[in-house]
Short mmCIF file of C-alpha atoms and ligand atoms in Angstrom, two decimals:
data_model
loop_
_atom_site.label_atom_id
_atom_site.label_comp_id
_atom_site.label_asym_id
_atom_site.label_seq_id
_atom_site.Cartn_x
_atom_site.Cartn_y
_atom_site.Cartn_z
CA MET B 1 10.75 1.39 17.05
CA GLU B 2 7.73 1.25 14.92
CA GLU B 3 6.01 3.74 17.14
CA HIS B 4 8.43 6.26 15.69
CA LYS B 5 7.41 5.51 12.20
CA GLU B 6 3.74 6.00 13.15
CA ASN B 7 4.83 9.52 14.28
CA ILE B 8 7.18 10.26 11.37
CA HIS B 9 4.68 8.98 8.92
CA GLY B 10 2.40 11.90 9.44
CA LYS B 11 -0.63 10.78 11.30
CA ASP B 12 -2.04 14.19 11.15
CA MET B 13 -1.68 14.17 7.40
CA ASN B 14 -3.18 10.69 7.30
CA ALA B 15 -6.13 11.87 9.49
CA LYS B 16 -6.60 14.92 7.21
CA LEU B 17 -6.24 12.80 4.06
CA SER B 18 -8.84 10.11 5.07
CA LYS B 19 -11.79 11.97 4.27
CA GLY B 20 -14.04 10.51 1.67
CA ASP B 21 -12.06 7.35 1.18
CA ASP B 22 -14.33 4.71 2.26
CA ASP B 23 -13.88 1.19 0.75
CA ASP B 24 -16.73 -0.26 2.87
CA LYS B 25 -19.61 1.86 1.53
CA VAL B 26 -22.32 -0.11 -0.33
CA LYS B 27 -21.83 1.89 -3.47
CA PRO B 28 -22.63 1.04 -6.99
CA SER B 29 -19.56 -0.79 -8.11
CA SER B 30 -19.52 1.04 -11.37
CA THR B 31 -17.70 3.75 -9.50
CA ILE B 32 -14.91 1.43 -8.94
CA CYS B 33 -14.87 -1.05 -11.87
CA PRO B 34 -17.52 -0.09 -14.52
CA LYS B 35 -17.36 -3.20 -16.60
CA GLU B 36 -16.94 -6.10 -14.27
CA GLU B 37 -18.92 -5.53 -11.23
CA ALA B 38 -21.76 -3.20 -11.92
CA PRO B 39 -25.37 -4.57 -11.80
CA PRO B 40 -27.27 -4.10 -15.05
CA GLN B 41 -28.06 -0.53 -15.74
CA ALA B 42 -26.40 0.64 -12.50
CA SER B 43 -25.00 4.18 -13.08
CA ASN B 44 -22.42 5.95 -10.91
CA SER B 45 -24.88 7.37 -8.62
CA ASP B 46 -27.60 4.68 -8.90
CA PHE B 47 -28.30 2.83 -5.58
CA SER B 48 -31.90 1.80 -6.65
CA HIS B 49 -30.88 -1.62 -7.89
CA PRO B 50 -32.46 -4.23 -5.50
CA VAL B 51 -29.01 -5.81 -4.97
CA TYR B 52 -27.87 -2.84 -2.84
CA LYS B 53 -30.85 -3.45 -0.56
CA GLU B 54 -29.81 -7.04 -0.26
CA ILE B 55 -26.21 -6.08 0.55
CA ALA B 56 -27.36 -3.60 3.17
CA LEU B 57 -29.52 -6.20 4.80
CA ALA B 58 -26.70 -8.85 4.85
CA ASN B 59 -24.43 -6.29 6.35
CA GLY B 60 -26.92 -5.42 9.05
CA HIS B 61 -27.24 -9.22 9.78
CA ILE B 62 -23.40 -9.65 9.88
CA ASN B 63 -23.06 -6.62 12.25
CA ARG B 64 -25.25 -8.50 14.75
CA MET B 65 -23.28 -11.74 14.72
CA SER B 66 -21.02 -12.69 17.57
CA LYS B 67 -17.28 -13.74 16.94
CA GLU B 68 -18.19 -17.34 17.18
CA GLU B 69 -21.01 -16.95 14.66
CA LEU B 70 -18.78 -15.02 12.36
CA ARG B 71 -15.98 -17.84 12.61
CA ASN B 72 -18.57 -20.63 12.05
CA LYS B 73 -20.00 -18.90 8.96
CA LEU B 74 -16.65 -18.23 7.52
CA SER B 75 -15.58 -21.79 8.05
CA GLN B 76 -18.84 -23.07 6.35
CA LEU B 77 -17.98 -20.87 3.39
CA LYS B 78 -14.47 -22.15 3.41
CA LEU B 79 -13.11 -18.68 3.96
CA ASP B 80 -10.13 -17.79 6.22
CA THR B 81 -11.23 -17.70 9.95
CA ARG B 82 -8.22 -15.85 11.36
CA GLY B 83 -8.13 -12.39 12.56
CA VAL B 84 -10.13 -10.19 15.01
CA LYS B 85 -13.96 -9.74 14.91
CA ASP B 86 -13.91 -6.60 12.77
CA VAL B 87 -11.57 -8.25 10.26
CA MET B 88 -13.94 -11.42 10.13
CA LYS B 89 -17.00 -9.11 9.76
CA LYS B 90 -15.43 -7.32 6.80
CA ARG B 91 -14.32 -10.53 5.19
CA LEU B 92 -17.88 -11.96 5.40
CA LYS B 93 -19.36 -8.68 4.15
CA SER B 94 -17.12 -8.52 1.15
CA HIS B 95 -17.78 -12.12 0.32
CA TYR B 96 -21.65 -11.57 0.29
CA LYS B 97 -21.26 -8.23 -1.62
CA LYS B 98 -19.11 -9.85 -4.23
CA GLN B 99 -21.49 -12.88 -4.48
CA LYS B 100 -24.60 -10.69 -4.83
CA LEU B 101 -23.07 -8.28 -7.19
CA THR B 102 -21.82 -11.32 -9.27
CA GLN B 103 -25.21 -12.89 -9.42
CA SER B 104 -26.70 -9.68 -10.65
CA VAL B 105 -24.41 -9.18 -13.49
CA THR B 106 -25.60 -10.91 -16.59
CA ASP B 107 -22.32 -11.00 -18.32
CA CYS B 108 -19.97 -11.54 -15.42
CA GLY B 109 -16.30 -10.43 -15.96
CA PRO B 110 -13.18 -11.80 -14.16
CA GLY B 111 -13.76 -9.88 -10.91
CA ASP B 112 -12.91 -6.41 -9.64
CA ILE B 113 -9.34 -6.30 -10.52
CA PHE B 114 -8.06 -2.98 -11.93
CA TYR B 115 -4.28 -3.02 -11.38
CA ASP B 116 -2.59 -6.17 -12.69
CA TYR B 117 0.36 -5.69 -10.31
CA ILE B 118 1.03 -3.68 -7.07
CA CYS B 119 4.53 -2.81 -6.31
CA VAL B 120 5.27 -2.41 -2.63
CA VAL B 121 8.06 -0.09 -1.68
CA ASP B 122 9.51 0.50 1.71
CA PHE B 123 12.72 2.76 1.93
CA GLU B 124 15.24 2.65 4.72
CA ALA B 125 17.07 5.97 5.18
CA THR B 126 19.93 7.55 7.21
CA CYS B 127 18.72 8.57 10.68
CA GLU B 128 19.63 9.75 14.14
CA GLU B 129 18.04 8.82 17.32
CA ASP B 130 15.97 11.91 17.47
CA ASN B 131 15.90 13.21 13.85
CA PRO B 132 15.06 16.83 13.79
CA PRO B 133 12.05 17.60 11.48
CA ASP B 134 14.31 19.10 8.88
CA PHE B 135 16.71 16.12 8.88
CA LEU B 136 17.90 15.28 5.38
CA HIS B 137 17.24 11.59 5.33
CA GLU B 138 19.04 9.94 2.43
CA ILE B 139 17.83 6.62 1.10
CA ILE B 140 20.14 3.70 1.91
CA GLU B 141 17.96 0.73 0.81
CA PHE B 142 15.65 0.62 -2.25
CA PRO B 143 13.48 -2.51 -2.09
CA MET B 144 10.46 -3.52 -4.23
CA VAL B 145 8.07 -6.43 -3.79
CA LEU B 146 5.70 -7.12 -6.66
CA ILE B 147 2.24 -8.57 -6.11
CA SER B 148 0.06 -10.03 -8.81
CA THR B 149 -3.45 -9.12 -8.18
CA HIS B 150 -4.48 -12.10 -10.38
CA THR B 151 -2.64 -14.87 -8.74
CA LEU B 152 -2.57 -13.06 -5.25
CA GLU B 153 1.10 -13.87 -4.68
CA ILE B 154 4.41 -12.26 -4.64
CA VAL B 155 5.89 -12.65 -7.93
CA GLY B 156 9.17 -10.63 -7.71
CA THR B 157 11.53 -8.76 -5.51
CA PHE B 158 14.15 -6.16 -6.09
CA GLN B 159 16.75 -4.87 -3.53
CA GLU B 160 19.60 -2.48 -3.74
CA TYR B 161 21.50 -0.70 -1.15
CA VAL B 162 22.37 2.95 -1.81
CA LYS B 163 25.42 4.91 -1.05
CA PRO B 164 24.42 8.20 0.87
CA LYS B 165 25.98 11.35 -0.56
CA LEU B 166 25.74 14.06 2.03
CA TYR B 167 26.61 11.90 4.99
CA PRO B 168 28.21 8.69 3.87
CA THR B 169 28.90 7.45 7.49
CA LEU B 170 25.95 5.79 8.99
CA SER B 171 25.17 6.63 12.73
CA ASP B 172 25.45 3.67 15.11
CA PHE B 173 21.79 4.18 15.75
CA CYS B 174 20.91 3.75 12.00
CA VAL B 175 22.99 0.60 11.74
CA LYS B 176 21.27 -0.84 14.69
CA LEU B 177 17.86 0.16 13.64
CA THR B 178 18.05 -1.03 9.96
CA GLY B 179 20.66 -3.78 10.25
CA ILE B 180 22.36 -2.02 7.26
CA THR B 181 26.10 -2.01 7.88
CA GLN B 182 28.76 0.51 6.75
CA ASP B 183 30.30 -1.75 4.44
CA LYS B 184 27.02 -2.50 2.50
CA VAL B 185 26.40 1.30 1.82
CA ASP B 186 30.16 1.77 1.06
CA ALA B 187 29.81 -0.93 -1.66
CA ALA B 188 26.63 0.35 -3.02
CA LYS B 189 25.96 2.62 -6.02
CA PRO B 190 24.63 6.24 -5.61
CA PHE B 191 20.92 6.93 -5.84
CA PRO B 192 20.75 7.92 -9.49
CA VAL B 193 22.29 4.71 -10.66
CA VAL B 194 19.95 2.68 -8.43
CA LEU B 195 17.05 4.54 -9.80
CA LYS B 196 18.06 3.59 -13.26
CA GLN B 197 18.14 -0.09 -12.17
CA VAL B 198 14.62 0.34 -10.76
CA VAL B 199 13.38 1.73 -14.01
CA LYS B 200 14.87 -1.08 -15.90
CA TRP B 201 13.30 -3.60 -13.59
CA LEU B 202 9.93 -2.18 -13.93
CA GLU B 203 10.38 -1.86 -17.78
CA GLU B 204 11.45 -5.54 -18.04
CA ARG B 205 8.21 -6.60 -16.36
CA GLU B 206 6.15 -4.35 -18.86
CA LEU B 207 4.66 -2.47 -16.02
CA GLY B 208 2.83 0.71 -17.23
CA THR B 209 2.80 -0.53 -20.79
CA LYS B 210 1.35 -4.04 -21.10
CA TYR B 211 0.20 -4.30 -17.53
CA LYS B 212 -1.41 -1.77 -15.21
CA TYR B 213 0.40 -1.20 -11.87
CA THR B 214 0.75 1.13 -9.07
CA PHE B 215 3.01 1.71 -5.90
CA LEU B 216 1.92 0.72 -2.38
CA THR B 217 3.63 2.04 0.73
CA ASP B 218 3.07 1.86 4.55
CA GLY B 219 2.33 5.56 5.34
CA SER B 220 2.88 8.64 3.35
CA TRP B 221 6.67 9.22 4.08
CA ASP B 222 8.20 6.79 1.64
CA MET B 223 7.31 8.89 -1.33
CA SER B 224 6.43 12.29 0.10
CA LYS B 225 9.48 12.49 2.32
CA PHE B 226 12.29 9.98 1.64
CA LEU B 227 12.01 9.88 -2.17
CA ASN B 228 11.19 13.62 -2.40
CA ILE B 229 14.33 14.55 -0.24
CA GLN B 230 16.49 11.99 -2.12
CA CYS B 231 15.52 13.48 -5.47
CA ARG B 232 16.54 17.02 -4.28
CA VAL B 233 19.76 15.70 -2.82
CA SER B 234 20.60 13.93 -5.95
CA HIS B 235 19.45 16.89 -8.20
CA ILE B 236 16.99 14.75 -10.11
CA ARG B 237 13.42 15.46 -10.82
CA TYR B 238 10.80 13.53 -8.83
CA PRO B 239 9.84 10.49 -10.97
CA GLN B 240 6.49 10.83 -12.67
CA PHE B 241 5.76 7.05 -12.26
CA ALA B 242 6.03 7.38 -8.40
CA ARG B 243 3.67 10.46 -8.07
CA LYS B 244 0.63 8.37 -6.99
CA TRP B 245 0.48 5.42 -4.60
CA ILE B 246 -1.61 3.44 -2.27
CA ASN B 247 -1.01 4.32 1.43
CA ILE B 248 -2.03 0.99 2.96
CA ARG B 249 -2.59 2.48 6.30
CA LYS B 250 -5.48 4.61 4.93
CA SER B 251 -6.71 1.65 2.97
CA TYR B 252 -6.69 -0.70 5.86
CA GLY B 253 -8.27 1.87 8.31
CA ASN B 254 -11.11 2.52 5.80
CA PHE B 255 -11.75 -1.14 4.83
CA TYR B 256 -11.63 -2.70 8.26
CA LYS B 257 -13.16 0.46 9.98
CA VAL B 258 -10.28 1.06 12.51
CA PRO B 259 -8.84 4.27 13.66
CA ARG B 260 -5.45 5.38 12.25
CA THR B 261 -3.85 4.55 15.56
CA GLN B 262 -4.37 0.91 14.74
CA THR B 263 -2.71 0.79 11.31
CA LYS B 264 0.98 0.37 12.23
CA LEU B 265 2.40 -2.54 10.31
CA SER B 266 2.69 -4.69 13.56
CA THR B 267 -0.87 -4.09 14.48
CA MET B 268 -2.34 -4.68 10.96
CA LEU B 269 -0.45 -7.95 10.80
CA ASP B 270 -1.57 -8.79 14.34
CA LYS B 271 -5.25 -8.09 13.71
CA LEU B 272 -5.13 -10.22 10.58
CA GLY B 273 -3.71 -13.05 12.56
CA LEU B 274 -0.35 -12.81 11.00
CA GLN B 275 3.13 -12.54 12.49
CA TYR B 276 6.09 -10.45 11.16
CA GLU B 277 8.45 -12.45 9.16
CA GLY B 278 12.10 -11.46 9.02
CA ARG B 279 13.82 -8.42 10.40
CA PRO B 280 11.82 -5.19 11.26
CA HIS B 281 13.44 -2.18 9.63
CA SER B 282 15.02 -4.23 6.82
CA GLY B 283 13.47 -2.57 3.84
CA LEU B 284 12.87 -5.74 1.90
CA ASP B 285 11.42 -7.53 4.89
CA ASP B 286 9.18 -4.66 5.67
CA SER B 287 8.14 -4.59 2.05
CA ARG B 288 7.28 -8.34 2.16
CA ASN B 289 5.26 -8.06 5.33
CA ILE B 290 3.35 -5.04 3.94
CA ALA B 291 2.77 -7.06 0.84
CA ARG B 292 1.30 -9.90 3.02
CA VAL B 293 -1.18 -7.39 4.54
CA ALA B 294 -2.00 -6.08 1.04
CA LEU B 295 -2.62 -9.65 -0.11
CA ARG B 296 -4.96 -10.45 2.83
CA MET B 297 -6.86 -7.28 2.05
CA LEU B 298 -7.22 -8.21 -1.60
CA GLN B 299 -8.32 -11.70 -0.47
CA ASP B 300 -10.84 -10.15 1.86
CA GLY B 301 -12.35 -8.23 -1.09
CA CYS B 302 -10.76 -4.75 -0.59
CA GLN B 303 -10.18 -2.99 -3.97
CA LEU B 304 -6.93 -1.30 -3.15
CA ARG B 305 -6.74 1.96 -5.03
CA VAL B 306 -4.42 4.96 -5.22
CA ASN B 307 -5.34 7.28 -2.31
CA GLU B 308 -2.35 9.79 -2.08
CA HIS B 309 -0.19 11.70 -4.64
CA MET B 310 2.62 14.35 -4.89
CA HIS B 311 1.69 17.55 -6.62
CA ALA B 312 4.21 20.46 -6.96
CA GLY B 313 6.19 19.00 -4.04
CA GLN B 314 3.05 18.67 -1.85
CA LEU B 315 1.53 15.42 -0.46
CA LEU B 316 -2.24 15.48 -1.47
CA PRO B 317 -5.09 12.95 -1.05
CA VAL B 318 -6.66 11.31 -4.08
CA PRO B 319 -10.47 11.22 -3.47
CA SER B 320 -12.13 7.77 -3.86
CA CYS B 321 -14.25 9.08 -6.56
CA ALA B 322 -11.21 9.93 -8.82
CA PRO B 323 -11.12 7.62 -11.95
CA MET B 324 -8.84 4.55 -11.41
CA GLU B 325 -5.72 4.93 -13.44
CA GLY B 326 -2.43 3.02 -13.39
CA ALA B 327 1.12 4.44 -12.91
CA PRO B 328 2.58 5.76 -16.23
CA PRO B 329 5.43 3.69 -17.74
CA PRO B 330 8.65 3.98 -15.71
CA ARG B 331 11.09 6.65 -17.05
CA TRP B 332 14.31 8.12 -15.82
CA PRO B 333 13.14 11.47 -14.48
CA GLY B 334 16.20 13.62 -15.66
CA THR B 335 18.31 15.89 -13.75
CA ARG B 336 17.38 19.39 -12.47
CA LYS B 337 19.51 22.27 -11.30
P1 AMP U 1 10.84 1.83 8.70
O1 AMP U 1 10.21 1.62 7.31
O2 AMP U 1 9.89 1.78 9.85
O3 AMP U 1 11.95 0.89 8.99
O4 AMP U 1 11.47 3.39 8.71
C1 AMP U 1 12.02 3.88 7.51
C2 AMP U 1 13.06 4.88 7.95
O5 AMP U 1 12.49 5.82 8.93
C3 AMP U 1 14.30 4.23 8.73
O6 AMP U 1 15.22 3.73 7.82
C4 AMP U 1 14.86 5.41 9.49
O7 AMP U 1 15.42 6.33 8.60
C5 AMP U 1 13.53 6.19 9.88
N1 AMP U 1 13.11 5.66 11.26
C6 AMP U 1 12.30 4.62 11.52
N2 AMP U 1 12.16 4.44 12.75
C7 AMP U 1 12.96 5.28 13.35
C8 AMP U 1 13.40 5.64 14.64
N3 AMP U 1 12.85 5.09 15.77
N4 AMP U 1 14.22 6.82 14.94
C9 AMP U 1 14.67 7.43 13.95
N5 AMP U 1 14.49 7.17 12.63
C10 AMP U 1 13.58 6.12 12.36
MG1 MG U 2 11.18 -0.16 6.65
#
């Protein structure tokens, strides 16, 4: 089943979008988080600080280590020893990078956290067995799983089913795939009402006001296809607060240096030594499992950052050199003709 999502989640687009988004480069951290990580006097393009040479040397050494050596070293350092060789390598490199940068900063801040919260979204939508490319998917489940980047845990969940407007009767295929039954969507509210609840939920958590946050999805399609189509079907504008997001597939591929073919959710979990928990294609369970991958990446030292956005109805990449910014405060986007 997940193969399909790999297809529908625009792998060509992902490949195209991946250029220049490389979390593993030994780059002056001021490009990421000016205050907290940058060694003294390091400017955006300054690689001359000796700490970068030290990091490069450590990386070279780690590249030559066997799986067993990596596991032993991680264990000595009391770090997680799970996952495949590339994952362990990345974890060890991140550890040394962080350690060396921290040592070199005279007035060390709280770490490389930019977003206070990351909100994982994984929509479920109406579907047929072989959806034609122009199929008008309607969202039938709106889940959110909120991650605190400070405590590295899931701190809240939201789930609402949504009543489809154009085709209110679910196909047997859709029910079987998602586990969402006809009675659930019959009893659900229409999308605009659910979106208002979403805005309220985000507002209550002071996201975009007191706290910096962004959205995270598994692939490009949740926002660029499902939300985009749904807004057109419901005659509402595309919400400003969901215009930018982290596509975890891209982040994972860039961080652990694996091709996009190895960034399906099941593969990411597997390579990290984790197992899927719950029911695949349940939006909330998918979101939780995506959140587990994101948490492990954060623990491994990845600075997850926005890498895709919607502009004038088009899906576009956000280059890694773009300044970090959080999503704006959630607002009801208003109707359109
Ligand atoms: P997922 O997040 O992988 O559960 O997929 C999100 C949505 O994509 C589903 O709710 C379906 O609308 C659609 N989808 C996923 N897999 C398939 C499939 N094998 N065939 C048709 N549609 C699918
Ligand atoms: Mg899903």
